[in-house]
PDB file of C-alpha atoms in Angstrom:
ATOM      1  CA  MET A 590      -4.446  68.259  24.367  1.00  0.00           C
ATOM      2  CA  ASP A 591      -3.878  65.004  26.281  1.00  0.00           C
ATOM      3  CA  SER A 592      -0.727  66.378  27.973  1.00  0.00           C
ATOM      4  CA  LYS A 593      -2.624  69.505  29.076  1.00  0.00           C
ATOM      5  CA  LEU A 594      -5.398  67.315  30.473  1.00  0.00           C
ATOM      6  CA  ILE A 595      -2.913  65.232  32.444  1.00  0.00           C
ATOM      7  CA  GLN A 596      -1.162  68.370  33.705  1.00  0.00           C
ATOM      8  CA  SER A 597      -4.499  69.837  34.776  1.00  0.00           C
ATOM      9  CA  PHE A 598      -5.355  66.629  36.582  1.00  0.00           C
ATOM     10  CA  GLU A 599      -1.999  66.579  38.393  1.00  0.00           C
ATOM     11  CA  GLU A 600      -2.533  70.174  39.544  1.00  0.00           C
ATOM     12  CA  LEU A 601      -5.977  69.202  40.841  1.00  0.00           C
ATOM     13  CA  GLU A 602      -4.452  66.237  42.651  1.00  0.00           C
ATOM     14  CA  LYS A 603      -1.866  68.488  44.332  1.00  0.00           C
ATOM     15  CA  LEU A 604      -4.612  70.898  45.379  1.00  0.00           C
ATOM     16  CA  PHE A 605      -6.638  68.082  46.939  1.00  0.00           C
ATOM     17  CA  SER A 606      -3.568  66.789  48.788  1.00  0.00           C
ATOM     18  CA  SER A 607      -2.662  70.243  50.047  1.00  0.00           C
ATOM     19  CA  ARG A 608      -6.149  71.121  51.283  1.00  0.00           C
ATOM     20  CA  MET A 609      -6.693  67.732  52.877  1.00  0.00           C
ATOM     21  CA  SER A 610      -3.359  67.854  54.692  1.00  0.00           C
ATOM     22  CA  GLU A 611      -4.238  71.303  55.985  1.00  0.00           C
ATOM     23  CA  TYR A 612      -7.656  70.142  57.175  1.00  0.00           C
ATOM     24  CA  GLU A 613      -6.200  66.992  58.724  1.00  0.00           C
ATOM     25  CA  ASP A 614      -3.689  69.059  60.735  1.00  0.00           C
ATOM     26  CA  LYS A 615      -6.500  71.214  62.084  1.00  0.00           C
ATOM     27  CA  LEU A 616      -8.495  68.106  62.945  1.00  0.00           C
ATOM     28  CA  LEU A 617      -5.561  66.595  64.850  1.00  0.00           C
ATOM     29  CA  LYS A 618      -5.100  69.807  66.813  1.00  0.00           C
ATOM     30  CA  ALA A 619      -8.805  69.865  67.654  1.00  0.00           C
ATOM     31  CA  THR A 620      -8.656  66.234  68.774  1.00  0.00           C
ATOM     32  CA  ALA A 621      -5.696  66.963  71.050  1.00  0.00           C
ATOM     33  CA  VAL A 622      -7.720  69.488  73.094  1.00  0.00           C
ATOM     34  CA  PRO A 623      -8.930  67.927  76.417  1.00  0.00           C
ATOM     35  CA  ASP A 624     -12.466  69.207  75.971  1.00  0.00           C
ATOM     36  CA  PRO A 625     -13.091  69.630  72.213  1.00  0.00           C
ATOM     37  CA  ALA A 626     -15.804  72.081  71.228  1.00  0.00           C
ATOM     38  CA  HIS A 627     -17.263  69.557  68.843  1.00  0.00           C
ATOM     39  CA  SER A 628     -19.044  66.884  70.825  1.00  0.00           C
ATOM     40  CA  ASP A 629     -18.774  64.343  68.021  1.00  0.00           C
ATOM     41  CA  ILE A 630     -15.169  64.972  66.993  1.00  0.00           C
ATOM     42  CA  SER A 631     -14.352  61.251  66.674  1.00  0.00           C
ATOM     43  CA  THR A 632     -17.191  60.764  64.182  1.00  0.00           C
ATOM     44  CA  LEU A 633     -16.017  63.789  62.216  1.00  0.00           C
ATOM     45  CA  SER A 634     -12.492  62.405  62.136  1.00  0.00           C
ATOM     46  CA  ARG A 635     -13.720  59.036  60.878  1.00  0.00           C
ATOM     47  CA  ASP A 636     -15.876  60.678  58.210  1.00  0.00           C
ATOM     48  CA  PHE A 637     -12.938  62.753  57.057  1.00  0.00           C
ATOM     49  CA  THR A 638     -10.711  59.681  56.758  1.00  0.00           C
ATOM     50  CA  ASP A 639     -13.360  57.876  54.712  1.00  0.00           C
ATOM     51  CA  PHE A 640     -13.865  60.905  52.486  1.00  0.00           C
ATOM     52  CA  LYS A 641     -10.135  61.309  51.914  1.00  0.00           C
ATOM     53  CA  SER A 642      -9.824  57.644  50.966  1.00  0.00           C
ATOM     54  CA  PHE A 643     -12.754  57.999  48.560  1.00  0.00           C
ATOM     55  CA  VAL A 644     -11.256  61.083  46.867  1.00  0.00           C
ATOM     56  CA  TYR A 645      -7.856  59.455  46.331  1.00  0.00           C
ATOM     57  CA  ARG A 646      -9.461  56.281  45.035  1.00  0.00           C
ATOM     58  CA  THR A 647     -11.618  58.281  42.608  1.00  0.00           C
ATOM     59  CA  MET A 648      -8.655  60.320  41.393  1.00  0.00           C
ATOM     60  CA  SER A 649      -6.648  57.153  40.839  1.00  0.00           C
ATOM     61  CA  HIS A 650      -9.446  55.735  38.658  1.00  0.00           C
ATOM     62  CA  LEU A 651      -9.725  59.008  36.722  1.00  0.00           C
ATOM     63  CA  LYS A 652      -5.979  59.093  36.140  1.00  0.00           C
ATOM     64  CA  THR A 653      -6.072  55.550  34.799  1.00  0.00           C
ATOM     65  CA  GLN A 654      -8.916  56.491  32.453  1.00  0.00           C
ATOM     66  CA  ILE A 655      -7.008  59.533  31.168  1.00  0.00           C
ATOM     67  CA  GLU A 656      -3.923  57.409  30.506  1.00  0.00           C
ATOM     68  CA  LEU A 657      -6.019  54.846  28.618  1.00  0.00           C
ATOM     69  CA  LEU A 658      -7.690  57.589  26.560  1.00  0.00           C
ATOM     70  CA  SER A 659      -4.307  59.136  25.748  1.00  0.00           C
ATOM     71  CA  LEU A 660      -2.963  55.743  24.706  1.00  0.00           C
ATOM     72  CA  GLY A 661      -6.011  55.105  22.510  1.00  0.00           C
ATOM     73  CA  LEU A 662      -5.702  58.532  20.898  1.00  0.00           C
ATOM     74  CA  ASP A 663      -2.014  57.957  20.190  1.00  0.00           C
ATOM     75  CA  ARG A 664      -2.744  54.581  18.581  1.00  0.00           C
ATOM     76  CA  HIS A 665      -5.524  56.085  16.472  1.00  0.00           C
ATOM     77  CA  GLU A 666      -3.275  58.932  15.319  1.00  0.00           C
ATOM     78  CA  THR A 667      -0.520  56.453  14.468  1.00  0.00           C
ATOM     79  CA  VAL A 668      -2.925  54.463  12.291  1.00  0.00           C
ATOM     80  CA  MET A 669      -3.999  57.675  10.539  1.00  0.00           C
ATOM     81  CA  ARG A 670      -0.338  58.416   9.745  1.00  0.00           C
ATOM     82  CA  ARG A 671       0.629  54.947   8.566  1.00  0.00           C
ATOM     83  CA  LYS A 672       0.607  55.891   4.862  1.00  0.00           C
ATOM     84  CA  ILE A 673       2.747  59.007   5.369  1.00  0.00           C
ATOM     85  CA  LEU A 674       6.490  59.489   4.906  1.00  0.00           C
ATOM     86  CA  LEU A 675       8.514  62.645   5.511  1.00  0.00           C
ATOM     87  CA  PHE A 676      11.259  63.672   3.101  1.00  0.00           C
ATOM     88  CA  HIS A 677      13.926  65.900   4.652  1.00  0.00           C
ATOM     89  CA  GLY A 678      16.563  67.980   2.879  1.00  0.00           C
ATOM     90  CA  ILE A 679      14.646  68.885  -0.302  1.00  0.00           C
ATOM     91  CA  ALA A 680      15.532  72.507  -1.095  1.00  0.00           C
ATOM     92  CA  GLU A 681      12.597  74.919  -1.180  1.00  0.00           C
ATOM     93  CA  LYS A 682      11.975  76.886  -4.366  1.00  0.00           C
ATOM     94  CA  PRO A 683       9.407  79.545  -5.314  1.00  0.00           C
ATOM     95  CA  ASN A 684       6.330  78.077  -7.009  1.00  0.00           C
ATOM     96  CA  GLU A 685       7.718  74.585  -6.556  1.00  0.00           C
ATOM     97  CA  LYS A 686       5.818  71.540  -7.814  1.00  0.00           C
ATOM     98  CA  LEU A 687       6.420  69.055  -5.050  1.00  0.00           C
ATOM     99  CA  ASN A 688       4.586  66.169  -6.699  1.00  0.00           C
ATOM    100  CA  ASP A 689       6.962  66.336  -9.658  1.00  0.00           C
ATOM    101  CA  THR A 690       9.972  66.705  -7.364  1.00  0.00           C
ATOM    102  CA  ILE A 691       9.014  63.667  -5.279  1.00  0.00           C
ATOM    103  CA  LEU A 692       8.250  61.545  -8.342  1.00  0.00           C
ATOM    104  CA  LYS A 693      11.639  62.484  -9.777  1.00  0.00           C
ATOM    105  CA  ILE A 694      13.321  61.346  -6.563  1.00  0.00           C
ATOM    106  CA  PHE A 695      11.443  58.042  -6.781  1.00  0.00           C
ATOM    107  CA  SER A 696      12.464  57.365 -10.365  1.00  0.00           C
ATOM    108  CA  LYS A 697      15.981  58.838 -10.506  1.00  0.00           C
ATOM    109  CA  GLN A 698      17.389  58.274  -7.025  1.00  0.00           C
ATOM    110  CA  LEU A 699      15.344  55.468  -5.506  1.00  0.00           C
ATOM    111  CA  LYS A 700      15.072  53.636  -8.848  1.00  0.00           C
ATOM    112  CA  ILE A 701      11.346  53.031  -8.325  1.00  0.00           C
ATOM    113  CA  ASP A 702       9.285  52.939 -11.519  1.00  0.00           C
ATOM    114  CA  GLU A 703       6.072  51.621  -9.929  1.00  0.00           C
ATOM    115  CA  ILE A 704       5.009  54.904  -8.282  1.00  0.00           C
ATOM    116  CA  HIS A 705       3.080  57.381 -10.462  1.00  0.00           C
ATOM    117  CA  PRO A 706       1.133  60.628  -9.786  1.00  0.00           C
ATOM    118  CA  GLU A 707      -2.111  58.743  -9.134  1.00  0.00           C
ATOM    119  CA  HIS A 708      -0.417  56.845  -6.287  1.00  0.00           C
ATOM    120  CA  LEU A 709       0.173  60.015  -4.238  1.00  0.00           C
ATOM    121  CA  ASP A 710      -2.708  61.365  -2.185  1.00  0.00           C
ATOM    122  CA  VAL A 711      -1.073  64.423  -0.587  1.00  0.00           C
ATOM    123  CA  CYS A 712       2.279  66.130  -1.070  1.00  0.00           C
ATOM    124  CA  HIS A 713       3.129  69.382   0.725  1.00  0.00           C
ATOM    125  CA  ARG A 714       5.592  71.126   3.020  1.00  0.00           C
ATOM    126  CA  LEU A 715       5.096  70.565   6.731  1.00  0.00           C
ATOM    127  CA  GLY A 716       4.745  73.572   9.017  1.00  0.00           C
ATOM    128  CA  SER A 717       5.357  77.268   8.454  1.00  0.00           C
ATOM    129  CA  SER A 718       8.517  78.643   6.898  1.00  0.00           C
ATOM    130  CA  GLN A 719      10.987  79.841   9.533  1.00  0.00           C
ATOM    131  CA  GLY A 720      14.097  80.355   7.467  1.00  0.00           C
ATOM    132  CA  LYS A 721      15.028  76.684   7.237  1.00  0.00           C
ATOM    133  CA  THR A 722      14.127  73.895   4.863  1.00  0.00           C
ATOM    134  CA  ARG A 723      10.850  72.246   5.848  1.00  0.00           C
ATOM    135  CA  PRO A 724      10.242  68.520   5.395  1.00  0.00           C
ATOM    136  CA  VAL A 725       7.901  67.351   2.656  1.00  0.00           C
ATOM    137  CA  LEU A 726       4.938  65.258   3.787  1.00  0.00           C
ATOM    138  CA  VAL A 727       3.912  62.567   1.310  1.00  0.00           C
ATOM    139  CA  ARG A 728       0.760  60.522   1.851  1.00  0.00           C
ATOM    140  CA  PHE A 729       0.459  57.460  -0.366  1.00  0.00           C
ATOM    141  CA  ILE A 730      -2.810  55.986  -1.602  1.00  0.00           C
ATOM    142  CA  ASN A 731      -1.882  52.503  -0.420  1.00  0.00           C
ATOM    143  CA  MET A 732       0.623  50.903   1.924  1.00  0.00           C
ATOM    144  CA  ASP A 733       2.402  48.905  -0.785  1.00  0.00           C
ATOM    145  CA  HIS A 734       3.878  52.005  -2.412  1.00  0.00           C
ATOM    146  CA  ARG A 735       4.679  53.501   0.963  1.00  0.00           C
ATOM    147  CA  ARG A 736       6.618  50.365   1.940  1.00  0.00           C
ATOM    148  CA  LEU A 737       8.377  50.368  -1.421  1.00  0.00           C
ATOM    149  CA  ALA A 738       9.625  53.924  -0.878  1.00  0.00           C
ATOM    150  CA  TRP A 739      10.542  53.232   2.756  1.00  0.00           C
ATOM    151  CA  ASP A 740      12.501  50.076   1.931  1.00  0.00           C
ATOM    152  CA  SER A 741      14.428  51.875  -0.829  1.00  0.00           C
ATOM    153  CA  LYS A 742      15.479  54.908   1.201  1.00  0.00           C
ATOM    154  CA  THR A 743      19.042  53.684   1.717  1.00  0.00           C
ATOM    155  CA  SER A 744      19.627  54.611  -1.940  1.00  0.00           C
ATOM    156  CA  LEU A 745      19.489  58.264  -0.836  1.00  0.00           C
ATOM    157  CA  LYS A 746      22.622  57.917   1.286  1.00  0.00           C
ATOM    158  CA  GLY A 747      24.994  60.782   0.548  1.00  0.00           C
ATOM    159  CA  SER A 748      22.393  62.787  -1.380  1.00  0.00           C
ATOM    160  CA  GLY A 749      21.450  65.064   1.522  1.00  0.00           C
ATOM    161  CA  ILE A 750      17.865  63.774   1.368  1.00  0.00           C
ATOM    162  CA  THR A 751      16.558  61.463   4.067  1.00  0.00           C
ATOM    163  CA  VAL A 752      13.230  59.772   4.770  1.00  0.00           C
ATOM    164  CA  SER A 753      11.511  59.299   8.113  1.00  0.00           C
ATOM    165  CA  GLU A 754       8.184  58.145   9.469  1.00  0.00           C
ATOM    166  CA  PHE A 755       5.630  60.699  10.682  1.00  0.00           C
ATOM    167  CA  LEU A 756       5.585  59.765  14.374  1.00  0.00           C
ATOM    168  CA  THR A 757       3.098  61.217  16.836  1.00  0.00           C
ATOM    169  CA  LYS A 758       4.407  63.695  19.393  1.00  0.00           C
ATOM    170  CA  THR A 759       4.305  61.049  22.119  1.00  0.00           C
ATOM    171  CA  ARG A 760       6.199  58.464  20.077  1.00  0.00           C
ATOM    172  CA  HIS A 761       8.722  61.010  18.870  1.00  0.00           C
ATOM    173  CA  GLN A 762       9.524  61.827  22.507  1.00  0.00           C
ATOM    174  CA  VAL A 763       9.960  58.108  23.215  1.00  0.00           C
ATOM    175  CA  PHE A 764      12.116  57.785  20.089  1.00  0.00           C
ATOM    176  CA  MET A 765      14.428  60.651  21.082  1.00  0.00           C
ATOM    177  CA  ALA A 766      14.758  59.424  24.673  1.00  0.00           C
ATOM    178  CA  GLY A 767      15.483  55.899  23.403  1.00  0.00           C
ATOM    179  CA  ARG A 768      18.240  57.139  21.114  1.00  0.00           C
ATOM    180  CA  LYS A 769      19.762  59.202  23.878  1.00  0.00           C
ATOM    181  CA  HIS A 770      19.942  56.205  26.228  1.00  0.00           C
ATOM    182  CA  PHE A 771      20.576  53.249  23.903  1.00  0.00           C
ATOM    183  CA  SER A 772      22.451  55.221  21.164  1.00  0.00           C
ATOM    184  CA  VAL A 773      21.451  56.255  17.656  1.00  0.00           C
ATOM    185  CA  ASN A 774      22.476  52.924  16.161  1.00  0.00           C
ATOM    186  CA  ASN A 775      20.300  50.932  18.553  1.00  0.00           C
ATOM    187  CA  CYS A 776      16.986  52.756  18.253  1.00  0.00           C
ATOM    188  CA  TRP A 777      14.858  53.308  15.145  1.00  0.00           C
ATOM    189  CA  SER A 778      11.218  53.346  14.026  1.00  0.00           C
ATOM    190  CA  ALA A 779       9.303  50.760  12.019  1.00  0.00           C
ATOM    191  CA  GLU A 780       5.665  51.265  10.973  1.00  0.00           C
ATOM    192  CA  GLY A 781       4.985  53.648  13.843  1.00  0.00           C
ATOM    193  CA  LYS A 782       6.642  51.489  16.497  1.00  0.00           C
ATOM    194  CA  ILE A 783       9.908  52.371  18.229  1.00  0.00           C
ATOM    195  CA  VAL A 784      12.418  49.523  17.966  1.00  0.00           C
ATOM    196  CA  VAL A 785      15.150  49.292  20.603  1.00  0.00           C
ATOM    197  CA  LEU A 786      18.099  46.932  20.250  1.00  0.00           C
ATOM    198  CA  THR A 787      19.196  46.095  23.791  1.00  0.00           C
ATOM    199  CA  PRO A 788      22.784  45.175  24.770  1.00  0.00           C
ATOM    200  CA  ASP A 789      21.876  41.471  24.683  1.00  0.00           C
ATOM    201  CA  LYS A 790      20.778  41.950  21.028  1.00  0.00           C
ATOM    202  CA  THR A 791      17.053  41.651  21.761  1.00  0.00           C
ATOM    203  CA  ARG A 792      14.764  43.774  19.576  1.00  0.00           C
ATOM    204  CA  CYS A 793      11.988  45.348  21.630  1.00  0.00           C
ATOM    205  CA  LYS A 794       9.071  47.198  20.021  1.00  0.00           C
ATOM    206  CA  ILE A 795       7.627  49.931  22.222  1.00  0.00           C
ATOM    207  CA  SER A 796       5.237  52.862  21.852  1.00  0.00           C
ATOM    208  CA  SER A 797       5.106  54.609  25.238  1.00  0.00           C
ATOM    209  CA  MET A 798       7.474  56.273  27.676  1.00  0.00           C
ATOM    210  CA  GLY A 799       6.463  53.769  30.342  1.00  0.00           C
ATOM    211  CA  GLU A 800       7.691  50.873  28.195  1.00  0.00           C
ATOM    212  CA  LEU A 801      10.958  52.701  27.497  1.00  0.00           C
ATOM    213  CA  GLU A 802      11.505  53.439  31.182  1.00  0.00           C
ATOM    214  CA  LYS A 803      11.185  49.718  31.959  1.00  0.00           C
ATOM    215  CA  LEU A 804      13.885  48.946  29.366  1.00  0.00           C
ATOM    216  CA  MET A 805      16.097  51.722  30.720  1.00  0.00           C
ATOM    217  CA  ALA A 806      15.719  50.259  34.214  1.00  0.00           C
ATOM    218  CA  LEU A 807      16.782  46.837  32.898  1.00  0.00           C
ATOM    219  CA  TYR A 808      19.740  48.301  30.971  1.00  0.00           C
ATOM    220  CA  PRO A 809      20.840  51.404  32.921  1.00  0.00           C
ATOM    221  CA  ALA A 810      24.471  51.388  31.790  1.00  0.00           C
ATOM    222  CA  CYS A 811      23.970  51.798  28.030  1.00  0.00           C
ATOM    223  CA  SER A 812      26.504  54.349  26.823  1.00  0.00           C
ATOM    224  CA  THR A 813      26.649  56.530  23.726  1.00  0.00           C
ATOM    225  CA  THR A 814      29.524  58.162  21.942  1.00  0.00           C
ATOM    226  CA  PRO A 815      29.627  61.984  22.110  1.00  0.00           C
ATOM    227  CA  GLN A 816      28.697  62.166  18.426  1.00  0.00           C
ATOM    228  CA  GLU A 817      25.707  59.835  18.836  1.00  0.00           C
ATOM    229  CA  SER A 818      24.498  61.639  21.951  1.00  0.00           C
ATOM    230  CA  GLU A 819      24.708  65.020  20.230  1.00  0.00           C
ATOM    231  CA  ALA A 820      22.861  63.704  17.164  1.00  0.00           C
ATOM    232  CA  ALA A 821      20.093  62.246  19.308  1.00  0.00           C
ATOM    233  CA  VAL A 822      19.603  65.441  21.318  1.00  0.00           C
ATOM    234  CA  ASN A 823      19.839  67.922  18.454  1.00  0.00           C
ATOM    235  CA  THR A 824      17.543  66.140  16.015  1.00  0.00           C
ATOM    236  CA  SER A 825      14.173  67.907  15.962  1.00  0.00           C
ATOM    237  CA  PRO A 826      12.278  67.913  12.636  1.00  0.00           C
ATOM    238  CA  ALA A 827      10.042  70.986  12.433  1.00  0.00           C
ATOM    239  CA  LYS A 828       6.598  69.870  13.614  1.00  0.00           C
ATOM    240  CA  ALA A 829       7.258  66.516  12.057  1.00  0.00           C
ATOM    241  CA  THR A 830       7.829  64.544  15.247  1.00  0.00           C
ATOM    242  CA  GLY A 831       9.656  62.006  13.097  1.00  0.00           C
ATOM    243  CA  PRO A 832      12.994  60.290  13.558  1.00  0.00           C
ATOM    244  CA  SER A 833      16.390  61.732  12.885  1.00  0.00           C
ATOM    245  CA  PRO A 834      16.953  62.033   9.132  1.00  0.00           C
ATOM    246  CA  GLN A 835      20.677  61.443   9.473  1.00  0.00           C
ATOM    247  CA  ALA A 836      20.288  57.948  10.897  1.00  0.00           C
ATOM    248  CA  ALA A 837      17.030  56.781   9.310  1.00  0.00           C
ATOM    249  CA  PRO A 838      18.520  54.887   6.327  1.00  0.00           C
ATOM    250  CA  GLN A 839      20.743  52.744   8.512  1.00  0.00           C
ATOM    251  CA  LYS A 840      17.913  51.882  10.903  1.00  0.00           C
ATOM    252  CA  ALA A 841      15.640  50.743   8.110  1.00  0.00           C
ATOM    253  CA  LYS A 842      18.322  48.430   6.804  1.00  0.00           C
ATOM    254  CA  VAL A 843      18.688  46.702  10.158  1.00  0.00           C
ATOM    255  CA  SER A 844      14.926  46.567  10.611  1.00  0.00           C
ATOM    256  CA  ARG A 845      14.368  44.850   7.289  1.00  0.00           C
ATOM    257  CA  ARG A 846      16.904  42.173   8.182  1.00  0.00           C
ATOM    258  CA  GLY A 847      14.908  41.501  11.307  1.00  0.00           C
ATOM    259  CA  ARG A 848      11.723  41.017   9.324  1.00  0.00           C
ATOM    260  CA  ARG A 849      13.168  38.489   6.924  1.00  0.00           C
TER     261      ARG A 849
END
């Protein structure tokens, strides 16, 4: 919705610019005539200039307000998703009992005995079936169990199952662009934030495309291997807007070292 609003605003801005340029050209032509039909053409010209300045100033303020609203909405949505994890690679079966499947993964593969059925709020497939395995969305009752599962996800390495955060659409776009520029190994997510490891080994937490673009301007020559670039471009969880399942375990490991 926010992207459509911004697009609509940009179209309106182009329309204003187009019409005003057209009117300004006509006004200049009228002014160039030795004996203009309008006796007060200079006043009209001045009024037009003032009006044009007012319109552009107003549109600039409106654009700023839309950007702030979009940012606030994204932050709110991120907070609403903070207790959610996505599990990728769990084979779909008819009449499956996902709660039991997830709990079995916790106990058998992640070696977590502290999480029980009463600790899971929601557990279901994400999106509609389109012939490929859909991720499983798991919402925990509290953050402690969510962190426990997230911090243990490296135990799933080699199992075909991966865990990712449920990023908003905006942050997922930032995440994918960050991986494409800085490489898969230098960009991951942590509690809804996108973490970028710059060439000088600085960890930067970002949440918007504007912040990423500033980093890309500071470090324009970051290169990726063909394999990393392909992984970053091709990763697209169905409606999950989460990070790449293939690289998630490794990112979490690095992130935890940074928090210690």
